Amino acid sequence: MRQYLIVANLTLGRAELWREVRERMTAGPCRFHVLAPAAHEPRSGAYTEVQNEGEAAQRVEHMLARLHEMGAEATSEIGDIRPFDAVLDTIERDGPIYDEILLSTLPASVSKWLGLDLVSKLRRNLDIPITHVIGATEPAET
């Protein structure tokens, strides 16, 4: 069974990420672990750690519910606010179990993660294939 690490926060649940998830589920049995590095959403006002983790937790819960509805095995966690550290912490804790990382970010014009060169840093430091998924700036209306 293939195992995938989904790394996302503000783009959790966006159509672009779901397309990648469905593609992998169609390819064969798989398991997902959703890692949401805590991230402050700029338009939500003053930053507080509680608010930050609460917003991430809501997105993660929604993603997990949909994954389970689709018949996928899935687990999740809220990680370090520094996305690079969050990914390394998860990989270090879990060991070499992931076949691929699905890294979902906002477009370059607004993505803090891309400003940190996250994709390149992870590729340089990990021996795991990384698929970079660029999500829409705003979620699609459902």
PDB file of N, CA and C in Angstrom, residues 30-104:
ATOM      1  N   CYS A  30      -3.983   3.028  -1.075  1.00  0.00           N
ATOM      2  CA  CYS A  30      -3.072   4.026  -0.514  1.00  0.00           C
ATOM      3  C   CYS A  30      -3.587   4.539   0.823  1.00  0.00           C
ATOM      4  N   ARG A  31      -2.686   5.167   1.523  1.00  0.00           N
ATOM      5  CA  ARG A  31      -2.968   5.753   2.835  1.00  0.00           C
ATOM      6  C   ARG A  31      -2.391   7.165   2.820  1.00  0.00           C
ATOM      7  N   PHE A  32      -3.095   8.092   3.483  1.00  0.00           N
ATOM      8  CA  PHE A  32      -2.668   9.488   3.517  1.00  0.00           C
ATOM      9  C   PHE A  32      -2.438   9.943   4.952  1.00  0.00           C
ATOM     10  N   HIS A  33      -1.435  10.772   5.114  1.00  0.00           N
ATOM     11  CA  HIS A  33      -1.246  11.492   6.377  1.00  0.00           C
ATOM     12  C   HIS A  33      -1.246  12.973   6.019  1.00  0.00           C
ATOM     13  N   VAL A  34      -2.178  13.712   6.600  1.00  0.00           N
ATOM     14  CA  VAL A  34      -2.318  15.141   6.319  1.00  0.00           C
ATOM     15  C   VAL A  34      -1.566  15.924   7.386  1.00  0.00           C
ATOM     16  N   LEU A  35      -0.583  16.677   6.950  1.00  0.00           N
ATOM     17  CA  LEU A  35       0.206  17.537   7.834  1.00  0.00           C
ATOM     18  C   LEU A  35      -0.115  18.982   7.494  1.00  0.00           C
ATOM     19  N   ALA A  36      -0.646  19.697   8.456  1.00  0.00           N
ATOM     20  CA  ALA A  36      -0.947  21.115   8.264  1.00  0.00           C
ATOM     21  C   ALA A  36      -0.047  21.932   9.180  1.00  0.00           C
ATOM     22  N   PRO A  37       1.049  22.462   8.630  1.00  0.00           N
ATOM     23  CA  PRO A  37       1.839  23.382   9.447  1.00  0.00           C
ATOM     24  C   PRO A  37       0.950  24.564   9.827  1.00  0.00           C
ATOM     25  N   ALA A  38       0.920  24.897  11.084  1.00  0.00           N
ATOM     26  CA  ALA A  38       0.090  26.015  11.527  1.00  0.00           C
ATOM     27  C   ALA A  38       0.517  27.258  10.760  1.00  0.00           C
ATOM     28  N   ALA A  39      -0.443  27.990  10.229  1.00  0.00           N
ATOM     29  CA  ALA A  39      -0.108  29.173   9.421  1.00  0.00           C
ATOM     30  C   ALA A  39      -1.148  30.251   9.646  1.00  0.00           C
ATOM     31  N   HIS A  40      -0.686  31.447   9.822  1.00  0.00           N
ATOM     32  CA  HIS A  40      -1.569  32.585  10.045  1.00  0.00           C
ATOM     33  C   HIS A  40      -2.125  33.061   8.720  1.00  0.00           C
ATOM     34  N   GLU A  41      -3.429  33.174   8.636  1.00  0.00           N
ATOM     35  CA  GLU A  41      -4.070  33.690   7.433  1.00  0.00           C
ATOM     36  C   GLU A  41      -4.088  35.207   7.530  1.00  0.00           C
ATOM     37  N   PRO A  42      -3.448  35.906   6.595  1.00  0.00           N
ATOM     38  CA  PRO A  42      -3.271  37.355   6.703  1.00  0.00           C
ATOM     39  C   PRO A  42      -4.554  38.139   6.948  1.00  0.00           C
ATOM     40  N   ARG A  43      -5.648  37.735   6.339  1.00  0.00           N
ATOM     41  CA  ARG A  43      -6.865  38.544   6.471  1.00  0.00           C
ATOM     42  C   ARG A  43      -7.660  38.248   7.745  1.00  0.00           C
ATOM     43  N   SER A  44      -7.152  37.365   8.600  1.00  0.00           N
ATOM     44  CA  SER A  44      -7.923  36.997   9.782  1.00  0.00           C
ATOM     45  C   SER A  44      -7.607  37.864  11.002  1.00  0.00           C
ATOM     46  N   GLY A  45      -6.863  38.932  10.832  1.00  0.00           N
ATOM     47  CA  GLY A  45      -6.602  39.844  11.939  1.00  0.00           C
ATOM     48  C   GLY A  45      -5.318  39.528  12.662  1.00  0.00           C
ATOM     49  N   ALA A  46      -5.232  39.957  13.905  1.00  0.00           N
ATOM     50  CA  ALA A  46      -4.015  39.776  14.696  1.00  0.00           C
ATOM     51  C   ALA A  46      -3.769  38.292  14.942  1.00  0.00           C
ATOM     52  N   TYR A  47      -2.524  37.914  14.886  1.00  0.00           N
ATOM     53  CA  TYR A  47      -2.121  36.530  15.071  1.00  0.00           C
ATOM     54  C   TYR A  47      -2.236  36.113  16.526  1.00  0.00           C
ATOM     55  N   THR A  48      -2.813  34.963  16.747  1.00  0.00           N
ATOM     56  CA  THR A  48      -2.717  34.289  18.041  1.00  0.00           C
ATOM     57  C   THR A  48      -2.485  32.812  17.750  1.00  0.00           C
ATOM     58  N   GLU A  49      -1.708  32.152  18.575  1.00  0.00           N
ATOM     59  CA  GLU A  49      -1.408  30.740  18.347  1.00  0.00           C
ATOM     60  C   GLU A  49      -2.671  29.893  18.387  1.00  0.00           C
ATOM     61  N   VAL A  50      -3.580  30.207  19.308  1.00  0.00           N
ATOM     62  CA  VAL A  50      -4.818  29.439  19.428  1.00  0.00           C
ATOM     63  C   VAL A  50      -5.654  29.587  18.161  1.00  0.00           C
ATOM     64  N   GLN A  51      -5.797  30.819  17.674  1.00  0.00           N
ATOM     65  CA  GLN A  51      -6.565  31.064  16.455  1.00  0.00           C
ATOM     66  C   GLN A  51      -5.922  30.324  15.287  1.00  0.00           C
ATOM     67  N   ASN A  52      -4.625  30.420  15.195  1.00  0.00           N
ATOM     68  CA  ASN A  52      -3.847  29.804  14.137  1.00  0.00           C
ATOM     69  C   ASN A  52      -4.104  28.302  14.077  1.00  0.00           C
ATOM     70  N   GLU A  53      -3.935  27.615  15.182  1.00  0.00           N
ATOM     71  CA  GLU A  53      -4.120  26.175  15.218  1.00  0.00           C
ATOM     72  C   GLU A  53      -5.583  25.800  15.037  1.00  0.00           C
ATOM     73  N   GLY A  54      -6.490  26.623  15.535  1.00  0.00           N
ATOM     74  CA  GLY A  54      -7.915  26.348  15.374  1.00  0.00           C
ATOM     75  C   GLY A  54      -8.345  26.382  13.925  1.00  0.00           C
ATOM     76  N   GLU A  55      -7.862  27.370  13.174  1.00  0.00           N
ATOM     77  CA  GLU A  55      -8.195  27.472  11.756  1.00  0.00           C
ATOM     78  C   GLU A  55      -7.617  26.294  10.989  1.00  0.00           C
ATOM     79  N   ALA A  56      -6.394  25.927  11.291  1.00  0.00           N
ATOM     80  CA  ALA A  56      -5.765  24.782  10.626  1.00  0.00           C
ATOM     81  C   ALA A  56      -6.522  23.500  10.961  1.00  0.00           C
ATOM     82  N   ALA A  57      -6.907  23.340  12.218  1.00  0.00           N
ATOM     83  CA  ALA A  57      -7.620  22.132  12.641  1.00  0.00           C
ATOM     84  C   ALA A  57      -8.950  21.981  11.911  1.00  0.00           C
ATOM     85  N   GLN A  58      -9.655  23.080  11.688  1.00  0.00           N
ATOM     86  CA  GLN A  58     -10.924  23.015  10.953  1.00  0.00           C
ATOM     87  C   GLN A  58     -10.702  22.533   9.524  1.00  0.00           C
ATOM     88  N   ARG A  59      -9.689  23.056   8.868  1.00  0.00           N
ATOM     89  CA  ARG A  59      -9.398  22.630   7.497  1.00  0.00           C
ATOM     90  C   ARG A  59      -8.997  21.154   7.461  1.00  0.00           C
ATOM     91  N   VAL A  60      -8.189  20.735   8.430  1.00  0.00           N
ATOM     92  CA  VAL A  60      -7.753  19.339   8.493  1.00  0.00           C
ATOM     93  C   VAL A  60      -8.945  18.415   8.733  1.00  0.00           C
ATOM     94  N   GLU A  61      -9.823  18.768   9.651  1.00  0.00           N
ATOM     95  CA  GLU A  61     -10.997  17.936   9.942  1.00  0.00           C
ATOM     96  C   GLU A  61     -11.862  17.755   8.701  1.00  0.00           C
ATOM     97  N   HIS A  62     -12.056  18.832   7.958  1.00  0.00           N
ATOM     98  CA  HIS A  62     -12.854  18.758   6.733  1.00  0.00           C
ATOM     99  C   HIS A  62     -12.173  17.844   5.712  1.00  0.00           C
ATOM    100  N   MET A  63     -10.876  17.976   5.554  1.00  0.00           N
ATOM    101  CA  MET A  63     -10.121  17.141   4.609  1.00  0.00           C
ATOM    102  C   MET A  63     -10.209  15.671   5.011  1.00  0.00           C
ATOM    103  N   LEU A  64     -10.010  15.382   6.292  1.00  0.00           N
ATOM    104  CA  LEU A  64     -10.075  13.995   6.765  1.00  0.00           C
ATOM    105  C   LEU A  64     -11.451  13.397   6.541  1.00  0.00           C
ATOM    106  N   ALA A  65     -12.491  14.161   6.826  1.00  0.00           N
ATOM    107  CA  ALA A  65     -13.853  13.670   6.632  1.00  0.00           C
ATOM    108  C   ALA A  65     -14.079  13.287   5.171  1.00  0.00           C
ATOM    109  N   ARG A  66     -13.633  14.126   4.267  1.00  0.00           N
ATOM    110  CA  ARG A  66     -13.809  13.829   2.838  1.00  0.00           C
ATOM    111  C   ARG A  66     -12.967  12.632   2.412  1.00  0.00           C
ATOM    112  N   LEU A  67     -11.747  12.533   2.913  1.00  0.00           N
ATOM    113  CA  LEU A  67     -10.917  11.368   2.586  1.00  0.00           C
ATOM    114  C   LEU A  67     -11.588  10.082   3.057  1.00  0.00           C
ATOM    115  N   HIS A  68     -12.115  10.100   4.276  1.00  0.00           N
ATOM    116  CA  HIS A  68     -12.789   8.916   4.811  1.00  0.00           C
ATOM    117  C   HIS A  68     -14.048   8.595   4.010  1.00  0.00           C
ATOM    118  N   GLU A  69     -14.799   9.624   3.601  1.00  0.00           N
ATOM    119  CA  GLU A  69     -15.985   9.414   2.764  1.00  0.00           C
ATOM    120  C   GLU A  69     -15.614   8.732   1.449  1.00  0.00           C
ATOM    121  N   MET A  70     -14.432   9.044   0.938  1.00  0.00           N
ATOM    122  CA  MET A  70     -13.959   8.456  -0.320  1.00  0.00           C
ATOM    123  C   MET A  70     -13.380   7.055  -0.109  1.00  0.00           C
ATOM    124  N   GLY A  71     -13.340   6.600   1.133  1.00  0.00           N
ATOM    125  CA  GLY A  71     -12.842   5.267   1.433  1.00  0.00           C
ATOM    126  C   GLY A  71     -11.351   5.184   1.692  1.00  0.00           C
ATOM    127  N   ALA A  72     -10.714   6.318   1.881  1.00  0.00           N
ATOM    128  CA  ALA A  72      -9.269   6.335   2.109  1.00  0.00           C
ATOM    129  C   ALA A  72      -8.943   6.186   3.589  1.00  0.00           C
ATOM    130  N   GLU A  73      -7.829   5.535   3.851  1.00  0.00           N
ATOM    131  CA  GLU A  73      -7.277   5.538   5.200  1.00  0.00           C
ATOM    132  C   GLU A  73      -6.521   6.847   5.346  1.00  0.00           C
ATOM    133  N   ALA A  74      -6.754   7.562   6.440  1.00  0.00           N
ATOM    134  CA  ALA A  74      -6.096   8.861   6.593  1.00  0.00           C
ATOM    135  C   ALA A  74      -5.950   9.226   8.056  1.00  0.00           C
ATOM    136  N   THR A  75      -4.835   9.875   8.358  1.00  0.00           N
ATOM    137  CA  THR A  75      -4.558  10.429   9.676  1.00  0.00           C
ATOM    138  C   THR A  75      -4.110  11.869   9.470  1.00  0.00           C
ATOM    139  N   SER A  76      -3.935  12.588  10.572  1.00  0.00           N
ATOM    140  CA  SER A  76      -3.553  13.996  10.416  1.00  0.00           C
ATOM    141  C   SER A  76      -2.848  14.520  11.652  1.00  0.00           C
ATOM    142  N   GLU A  77      -2.271  15.692  11.468  1.00  0.00           N
ATOM    143  CA  GLU A  77      -1.678  16.423  12.589  1.00  0.00           C
ATOM    144  C   GLU A  77      -1.500  17.884  12.198  1.00  0.00           C
ATOM    145  N   ILE A  78      -1.449  18.727  13.214  1.00  0.00           N
ATOM    146  CA  ILE A  78      -1.073  20.127  13.047  1.00  0.00           C
ATOM    147  C   ILE A  78       0.403  20.191  13.417  1.00  0.00           C
ATOM    148  N   GLY A  79       1.210  20.726  12.514  1.00  0.00           N
ATOM    149  CA  GLY A  79       2.648  20.742  12.738  1.00  0.00           C
ATOM    150  C   GLY A  79       3.182  22.105  13.126  1.00  0.00           C
ATOM    151  N   ASP A  80       4.478  22.160  13.222  1.00  0.00           N
ATOM    152  CA  ASP A  80       5.213  23.383  13.535  1.00  0.00           C
ATOM    153  C   ASP A  80       4.803  24.499  12.585  1.00  0.00           C
ATOM    154  N   ILE A  81       4.804  25.725  13.053  1.00  0.00           N
ATOM    155  CA  ILE A  81       4.447  26.868  12.214  1.00  0.00           C
ATOM    156  C   ILE A  81       5.443  27.049  11.065  1.00  0.00           C
ATOM    157  N   ARG A  82       6.650  26.533  11.230  1.00  0.00           N
ATOM    158  CA  ARG A  82       7.660  26.580  10.163  1.00  0.00           C
ATOM    159  C   ARG A  82       7.479  25.328   9.305  1.00  0.00           C
ATOM    160  N   PRO A  83       6.971  25.473   8.082  1.00  0.00           N
ATOM    161  CA  PRO A  83       6.609  24.295   7.288  1.00  0.00           C
ATOM    162  C   PRO A  83       7.770  23.333   7.024  1.00  0.00           C
ATOM    163  N   PHE A  84       8.963  23.839   6.805  1.00  0.00           N
ATOM    164  CA  PHE A  84      10.121  22.969   6.581  1.00  0.00           C
ATOM    165  C   PHE A  84      10.354  22.090   7.808  1.00  0.00           C
ATOM    166  N   ASP A  85      10.344  22.707   8.985  1.00  0.00           N
ATOM    167  CA  ASP A  85      10.542  21.958  10.228  1.00  0.00           C
ATOM    168  C   ASP A  85       9.405  20.971  10.463  1.00  0.00           C
ATOM    169  N   ALA A  86       8.185  21.374  10.136  1.00  0.00           N
ATOM    170  CA  ALA A  86       7.035  20.488  10.322  1.00  0.00           C
ATOM    171  C   ALA A  86       7.195  19.210   9.499  1.00  0.00           C
ATOM    172  N   VAL A  87       7.611  19.361   8.250  1.00  0.00           N
ATOM    173  CA  VAL A  87       7.803  18.189   7.384  1.00  0.00           C
ATOM    174  C   VAL A  87       8.940  17.319   7.911  1.00  0.00           C
ATOM    175  N   LEU A  88      10.073  17.927   8.238  1.00  0.00           N
ATOM    176  CA  LEU A  88      11.205  17.141   8.746  1.00  0.00           C
ATOM    177  C   LEU A  88      10.849  16.428  10.043  1.00  0.00           C
ATOM    178  N   ASP A  89      10.117  17.098  10.935  1.00  0.00           N
ATOM    179  CA  ASP A  89       9.694  16.464  12.192  1.00  0.00           C
ATOM    180  C   ASP A  89       8.850  15.217  11.915  1.00  0.00           C
ATOM    181  N   THR A  90       7.920  15.336  10.981  1.00  0.00           N
ATOM    182  CA  THR A  90       7.035  14.215  10.652  1.00  0.00           C
ATOM    183  C   THR A  90       7.815  13.058  10.040  1.00  0.00           C
ATOM    184  N   ILE A  91       8.700  13.361   9.101  1.00  0.00           N
ATOM    185  CA  ILE A  91       9.511  12.321   8.456  1.00  0.00           C
ATOM    186  C   ILE A  91      10.418  11.641   9.482  1.00  0.00           C
ATOM    187  N   GLU A  92      11.021  12.437  10.352  1.00  0.00           N
ATOM    188  CA  GLU A  92      11.913  11.877  11.379  1.00  0.00           C
ATOM    189  C   GLU A  92      11.138  10.968  12.325  1.00  0.00           C
ATOM    190  N   ARG A  93       9.958  11.389  12.727  1.00  0.00           N
ATOM    191  CA  ARG A  93       9.153  10.597  13.657  1.00  0.00           C
ATOM    192  C   ARG A  93       8.643   9.312  13.007  1.00  0.00           C
ATOM    193  N   ASP A  94       8.143   9.420  11.771  1.00  0.00           N
ATOM    194  CA  ASP A  94       7.495   8.285  11.117  1.00  0.00           C
ATOM    195  C   ASP A  94       8.466   7.348  10.418  1.00  0.00           C
ATOM    196  N   GLY A  95       9.658   7.828  10.118  1.00  0.00           N
ATOM    197  CA  GLY A  95      10.614   7.006   9.381  1.00  0.00           C
ATOM    198  C   GLY A  95      10.329   7.045   7.885  1.00  0.00           C
ATOM    199  N   PRO A  96      11.011   6.186   7.140  1.00  0.00           N
ATOM    200  CA  PRO A  96      10.918   6.235   5.673  1.00  0.00           C
ATOM    201  C   PRO A  96       9.687   5.502   5.127  1.00  0.00           C
ATOM    202  N   ILE A  97       8.508   5.923   5.540  1.00  0.00           N
ATOM    203  CA  ILE A  97       7.292   5.217   5.115  1.00  0.00           C
ATOM    204  C   ILE A  97       6.591   5.875   3.932  1.00  0.00           C
ATOM    205  N   TYR A  98       6.918   7.118   3.622  1.00  0.00           N
ATOM    206  CA  TYR A  98       6.172   7.841   2.593  1.00  0.00           C
ATOM    207  C   TYR A  98       6.766   7.615   1.209  1.00  0.00           C
ATOM    208  N   ASP A  99       5.880   7.294   0.274  1.00  0.00           N
ATOM    209  CA  ASP A  99       6.281   7.095  -1.118  1.00  0.00           C
ATOM    210  C   ASP A  99       6.337   8.410  -1.880  1.00  0.00           C
ATOM    211  N   GLU A 100       5.600   9.396  -1.399  1.00  0.00           N
ATOM    212  CA  GLU A 100       5.544  10.689  -2.089  1.00  0.00           C
ATOM    213  C   GLU A 100       4.978  11.735  -1.141  1.00  0.00           C
ATOM    214  N   ILE A 101       5.407  12.973  -1.356  1.00  0.00           N
ATOM    215  CA  ILE A 101       4.847  14.116  -0.638  1.00  0.00           C
ATOM    216  C   ILE A 101       4.045  14.940  -1.634  1.00  0.00           C
ATOM    217  N   LEU A 102       2.809  15.229  -1.281  1.00  0.00           N
ATOM    218  CA  LEU A 102       1.991  16.167  -2.046  1.00  0.00           C
ATOM    219  C   LEU A 102       2.042  17.485  -1.289  1.00  0.00           C
ATOM    220  N   LEU A 103       2.757  18.442  -1.834  1.00  0.00           N
ATOM    221  CA  LEU A 103       2.940  19.741  -1.183  1.00  0.00           C
ATOM    222  C   LEU A 103       2.061  20.759  -1.888  1.00  0.00           C
ATOM    223  N   SER A 104       1.060  21.246  -1.198  1.00  0.00           N
ATOM    224  CA  SER A 104       0.098  22.172  -1.793  1.00  0.00           C
ATOM    225  C   SER A 104       0.318  23.579  -1.252  1.00  0.00           C
TER     226      SER A 104
END
